[in-house]
CSV table of N, CA, C and O in Angstrom, one decimal:
chain,number,residue,atom,x,y,z
A,188,MET,N,44.0,232.1,31.3
A,188,MET,CA,43.9,230.7,30.8
A,188,MET,C,44.4,230.5,29.4
A,188,MET,O,45.1,229.6,29.1
A,189,LYS,N,44.0,231.5,28.6
A,189,LYS,CA,44.4,231.4,27.2
A,189,LYS,C,46.0,231.5,27.0
A,189,LYS,O,46.5,230.7,26.3
A,190,SER,N,46.6,232.3,27.8
A,190,SER,CA,48.1,232.4,27.7
A,190,SER,C,48.7,231.2,28.2
A,190,SER,O,49.8,230.7,27.6
A,191,GLU,N,48.2,230.6,29.2
A,191,GLU,CA,48.7,229.3,29.8
A,191,GLU,C,48.6,228.2,28.7
A,191,GLU,O,49.5,227.4,28.5
A,192,TYR,N,47.4,228.2,28.0
A,192,TYR,CA,47.2,227.2,27.0
A,192,TYR,C,48.2,227.4,25.8
A,192,TYR,O,48.8,226.4,25.3
A,193,GLN,N,48.5,228.6,25.5
A,193,GLN,CA,49.4,228.9,24.4
A,193,GLN,C,50.8,228.5,24.8
A,193,GLN,O,51.6,228.0,24.0
A,194,LYS,N,51.2,228.8,26.0
A,194,LYS,CA,52.5,228.4,26.5
A,194,LYS,C,52.7,226.9,26.5
A,194,LYS,O,53.7,226.3,26.0
A,195,LYS,N,51.7,226.1,26.9
A,195,LYS,CA,51.7,224.7,26.9
A,195,LYS,C,51.8,224.1,25.4
A,195,LYS,O,52.5,223.2,25.2
A,196,MET,N,51.1,224.8,24.5
A,196,MET,CA,51.2,224.4,23.1
A,196,MET,C,52.6,224.6,22.6
A,196,MET,O,53.1,223.8,21.8
A,197,ALA,N,53.1,225.8,22.9
A,197,ALA,CA,54.5,226.0,22.5
A,197,ALA,C,55.5,225.0,23.0
A,197,ALA,O,56.4,224.5,22.3
A,198,LEU,N,55.3,224.6,24.3
A,198,LEU,CA,56.2,223.6,24.9
A,198,LEU,C,56.0,222.3,24.2
A,198,LEU,O,57.0,221.6,23.9
A,199,LEU,N,54.7,221.9,23.9
A,199,LEU,CA,54.5,220.7,23.2
A,199,LEU,C,55.1,220.6,21.9
A,199,LEU,O,55.8,219.7,21.5
A,200,ASN,N,55.0,221.7,21.1
A,200,ASN,CA,55.6,221.8,19.8
A,200,ASN,C,57.1,221.7,19.9
A,200,ASN,O,57.8,221.1,19.0
A,201,LYS,N,57.7,222.4,20.9
A,201,LYS,CA,59.1,222.4,21.1
A,201,LYS,C,59.6,221.0,21.3
A,201,LYS,O,60.6,220.5,20.8
A,202,HIS,N,58.9,220.3,22.2
A,202,HIS,CA,59.3,218.9,22.6
A,202,HIS,C,59.1,217.9,21.4
A,202,HIS,O,59.9,217.0,21.2
A,203,ARG,N,58.1,218.2,20.6
A,203,ARG,CA,57.9,217.3,19.4
A,203,ARG,C,59.0,217.5,18.4
A,203,ARG,O,59.5,216.5,17.8
A,204,LYS,N,59.5,218.7,18.2
A,204,LYS,CA,60.6,219.0,17.3
A,204,LYS,C,61.9,218.4,17.8
A,204,LYS,O,62.7,217.9,17.0
A,205,ARG,N,62.1,218.3,19.1
A,205,ARG,CA,63.3,217.8,19.7
A,205,ARG,C,63.3,216.2,19.8
A,205,ARG,O,64.3,215.6,20.2
A,206,GLY,N,62.1,215.7,19.6
A,206,GLY,CA,62.0,214.2,19.7
A,206,GLY,C,62.0,213.7,21.1
A,206,GLY,O,62.6,212.6,21.4
A,207,VAL,N,61.3,214.4,22.0
A,207,VAL,CA,61.2,213.9,23.4
A,207,VAL,C,60.4,212.7,23.5
A,207,VAL,O,59.6,212.4,22.6
A,208,SER,N,60.6,211.9,24.5
A,208,SER,CA,59.9,210.6,24.6
A,208,SER,C,58.4,210.7,24.5
A,208,SER,O,57.8,211.7,24.9
A,209,SER,N,57.8,209.6,24.1
A,209,SER,CA,56.4,209.7,23.8
A,209,SER,C,55.6,209.8,25.2
A,209,SER,O,54.5,210.3,25.2
A,210,ASP,N,56.1,209.2,26.2
A,210,ASP,CA,55.5,209.4,27.5
A,210,ASP,C,55.4,210.8,28.0
A,210,ASP,O,54.3,211.3,28.4
A,211,LYS,N,56.4,211.6,27.8
A,211,LYS,CA,56.5,213.0,28.1
A,211,LYS,C,55.5,213.8,27.2
A,211,LYS,O,54.8,214.6,27.7
A,212,LEU,N,55.5,213.4,25.9
A,212,LEU,CA,54.6,214.1,25.0
A,212,LEU,C,53.1,213.8,25.4
A,212,LEU,O,52.3,214.7,25.3
A,213,LYS,N,52.8,212.6,25.7
A,213,LYS,CA,51.5,212.2,26.1
A,213,LYS,C,51.0,213.0,27.3
A,213,LYS,O,49.9,213.5,27.4
A,214,GLN,N,51.9,213.2,28.3
A,214,GLN,CA,51.6,213.9,29.5
A,214,GLN,C,51.3,215.4,29.2
A,214,GLN,O,50.4,216.0,29.6
A,215,ILE,N,52.1,216.0,28.3
A,215,ILE,CA,51.9,217.4,27.9
A,215,ILE,C,50.7,217.5,27.1
A,215,ILE,O,49.9,218.5,27.3
A,216,GLU,N,50.4,216.6,26.2
A,216,GLU,CA,49.2,216.6,25.4
A,216,GLU,C,47.9,216.5,26.3
A,216,GLU,O,47.0,217.2,26.0
A,217,ALA,N,48.0,215.7,27.3
A,217,ALA,CA,46.9,215.6,28.2
A,217,ALA,C,46.6,216.9,28.9
A,217,ALA,O,45.5,217.4,29.1
A,218,SER,N,47.7,217.6,29.3
A,218,SER,CA,47.6,218.9,30.0
A,218,SER,C,47.0,219.9,29.0
A,218,SER,O,46.2,220.7,29.4
A,219,VAL,N,47.5,219.9,27.8
A,219,VAL,CA,47.0,220.8,26.8
A,219,VAL,C,45.5,220.6,26.5
A,219,VAL,O,44.7,221.5,26.4
A,220,ASN,N,45.1,219.3,26.4
A,220,ASN,CA,43.7,219.0,26.1
A,220,ASN,C,42.8,219.5,27.3
A,220,ASN,O,41.7,220.0,27.1
A,221,HIS,N,43.3,219.3,28.5
A,221,HIS,CA,42.6,219.7,29.7
A,221,HIS,C,42.4,221.2,29.7
A,221,HIS,O,41.3,221.8,30.0
A,222,LEU,N,43.5,222.0,29.4
A,222,LEU,CA,43.4,223.4,29.4
A,222,LEU,C,42.4,223.9,28.3
A,222,LEU,O,41.7,224.8,28.5
A,223,HIS,N,42.5,223.2,27.1
A,223,HIS,CA,41.6,223.6,26.0
A,223,HIS,C,40.2,223.4,26.4
A,223,HIS,O,39.3,224.2,26.1
A,224,THR,N,39.9,222.3,27.0
A,224,THR,CA,38.5,222.0,27.5
A,224,THR,C,38.0,223.0,28.5
A,224,THR,O,36.9,223.6,28.4
A,225,SER,N,38.9,223.3,29.4
A,225,SER,CA,38.6,224.3,30.5
A,225,SER,C,38.3,225.7,29.8
A,225,SER,O,37.4,226.4,30.2
A,226,TYR,N,39.1,226.0,28.8
A,226,TYR,CA,39.0,227.3,28.1
A,226,TYR,C,37.7,227.4,27.4
A,226,TYR,O,37.0,228.4,27.5
A,227,ILE,N,37.3,226.3,26.8
A,227,ILE,CA,36.0,226.3,26.0
A,227,ILE,C,34.9,226.5,27.0
A,227,ILE,O,33.9,227.2,26.8
A,228,VAL,N,34.9,225.8,28.1
A,228,VAL,CA,33.8,225.9,29.1
A,228,VAL,C,33.8,227.3,29.7
A,228,VAL,O,32.7,227.8,29.8
A,229,GLU,N,34.9,227.9,29.9
A,229,GLU,CA,34.9,229.3,30.4
A,229,GLU,C,34.3,230.2,29.4
A,229,GLU,O,33.6,231.2,29.8
A,230,MET,N,34.7,230.1,28.2
A,230,MET,CA,34.1,230.9,27.1
A,230,MET,C,32.6,230.8,27.0
A,230,MET,O,31.9,231.7,26.8
A,231,GLN,N,32.1,229.5,27.1
A,231,GLN,CA,30.7,229.3,27.0
A,231,GLN,C,30.0,230.0,28.2
A,231,GLN,O,28.9,230.5,28.0
A,232,SER,N,30.6,229.9,29.3
A,232,SER,CA,30.0,230.5,30.5
A,232,SER,C,30.0,232.0,30.4
A,232,SER,O,29.0,232.7,30.7
A,233,LEU,N,31.0,232.6,29.8
A,233,LEU,CA,31.1,234.0,29.6
A,233,LEU,C,30.0,234.4,28.6
A,233,LEU,O,29.4,235.4,28.8
A,234,ASP,N,29.9,233.7,27.5
A,234,ASP,CA,28.9,234.0,26.5
A,234,ASP,C,27.5,234.0,27.2
A,234,ASP,O,26.6,234.8,26.9
A,235,SER,N,27.2,233.0,28.0
A,235,SER,CA,26.0,232.9,28.7
A,235,SER,C,25.7,234.1,29.6
A,235,SER,O,24.6,234.6,29.6
A,236,THR,N,26.7,234.5,30.3
A,236,THR,CA,26.6,235.6,31.2
A,236,THR,C,26.3,236.9,30.4
A,236,THR,O,25.5,237.7,30.8
A,237,VAL,N,27.0,237.1,29.3
A,237,VAL,CA,26.8,238.3,28.5
A,237,VAL,C,25.4,238.3,27.9
A,237,VAL,O,24.8,239.3,27.9
A,238,SER,N,24.9,237.1,27.5
A,238,SER,CA,23.6,237.0,27.0
A,238,SER,C,22.6,237.4,28.0
A,238,SER,O,21.6,238.1,27.7
A,239,GLU,N,22.8,236.9,29.2
A,239,GLU,CA,21.8,237.3,30.3
A,239,GLU,C,21.9,238.7,30.6
A,239,GLU,O,20.8,239.4,30.9
A,240,ILE,N,23.0,239.3,30.7
A,240,ILE,CA,23.1,240.8,30.9
A,240,ILE,C,22.4,241.6,29.8
A,240,ILE,O,21.7,242.5,30.1
A,241,ASN,N,22.6,241.2,28.6
A,241,ASN,CA,21.9,241.8,27.5
A,241,ASN,C,20.4,241.7,27.6
A,241,ASN,O,19.7,242.6,27.3
A,242,ARG,N,20.0,240.5,28.0
A,242,ARG,CA,18.5,240.3,28.1
A,242,ARG,C,17.9,241.2,29.2
A,242,ARG,O,16.9,241.8,29.0
A,243,LEU,N,18.6,241.2,30.3
A,243,LEU,CA,18.2,242.1,31.4
A,243,LEU,C,18.1,243.5,31.0
A,243,LEU,O,17.2,244.3,31.3
A,244,ARG,N,19.2,244.0,30.3
A,244,ARG,CA,19.2,245.3,29.8
A,244,ARG,C,18.1,245.6,28.9
A,244,ARG,O,17.4,246.6,29.1
A,245,ASP,N,17.8,244.8,27.9
A,245,ASP,CA,16.8,245.0,26.9
A,245,ASP,C,15.4,244.9,27.5
A,245,ASP,O,14.5,245.6,27.1
A,246,GLN,N,15.2,244.0,28.4
A,246,GLN,CA,13.8,243.7,28.9
A,246,GLN,C,13.4,244.6,30.1
A,246,GLN,O,12.3,244.8,30.4
A,247,HIS,N,14.4,245.0,30.9
A,247,HIS,CA,14.1,245.7,32.2
A,247,HIS,C,14.7,247.1,32.2
A,247,HIS,O,13.9,248.0,32.6
A,248,LEU,N,15.9,247.2,31.9
A,248,LEU,CA,16.5,248.6,32.1
A,248,LEU,C,16.1,249.5,31.0
A,248,LEU,O,15.7,250.7,31.3
A,249,TYR,N,16.1,249.1,29.7
A,249,TYR,CA,15.7,250.0,28.6
A,249,TYR,C,14.3,250.6,28.8
A,249,TYR,O,14.1,251.8,28.7
A,250,PRO,N,13.3,249.7,29.0
A,250,PRO,CA,11.9,250.3,29.2
A,250,PRO,C,11.8,251.3,30.4
A,250,PRO,O,11.2,252.3,30.2
A,251,LYS,N,12.5,251.0,31.4
A,251,LYS,CA,12.5,252.0,32.6
A,251,LYS,C,13.2,253.3,32.2
A,251,LYS,O,12.8,254.4,32.6
A,252,LEU,N,14.3,253.2,31.4
A,252,LEU,CA,15.0,254.4,31.0
A,252,LEU,C,14.1,255.2,30.1
A,252,LEU,O,14.0,256.4,30.2
A,253,VAL,N,13.4,254.6,29.1
A,253,VAL,CA,12.5,255.3,28.2
A,253,VAL,C,11.4,256.0,29.1
A,253,VAL,O,11.1,257.1,28.8
A,254,GLN,N,10.9,255.2,30.0
A,254,GLN,CA,9.8,255.8,30.8
A,254,GLN,C,10.3,257.0,31.6
A,254,GLN,O,9.7,258.0,31.7
A,255,PHE,N,11.5,256.9,32.1
A,255,PHE,CA,12.1,258.0,32.9
A,255,PHE,C,12.3,259.2,32.0
A,255,PHE,O,12.1,260.4,32.4
A,256,VAL,N,12.8,259.0,30.8
A,256,VAL,CA,13.1,260.1,29.9
A,256,VAL,C,11.8,260.8,29.5
A,256,VAL,O,11.7,262.0,29.3
A,257,GLN,N,10.7,260.1,29.3
A,257,GLN,CA,9.4,260.6,28.9
A,257,GLN,C,8.8,261.5,30.0
A,257,GLN,O,7.9,262.3,29.7
A,258,GLN,N,9.1,261.3,31.2
A,258,GLN,CA,8.5,262.0,32.3
A,258,GLN,C,8.9,263.4,32.4
A,258,GLN,O,9.8,264.0,32.1
């Protein structure tokens, strides 16, 4: 997703430099904004998943591991 966003941004900047029509620029900008929003949502979801994994590790796995090692 990130690479697709970067490609669209490069395309947008290229079209801006060439002076492409405003309708085409608006269409590309809308696409870029959509990708950016999707990327942010995906990153937040990933952060949430990582936090949950860490919580499970700390609250469930680690105590069991300590108990196992002490036996």
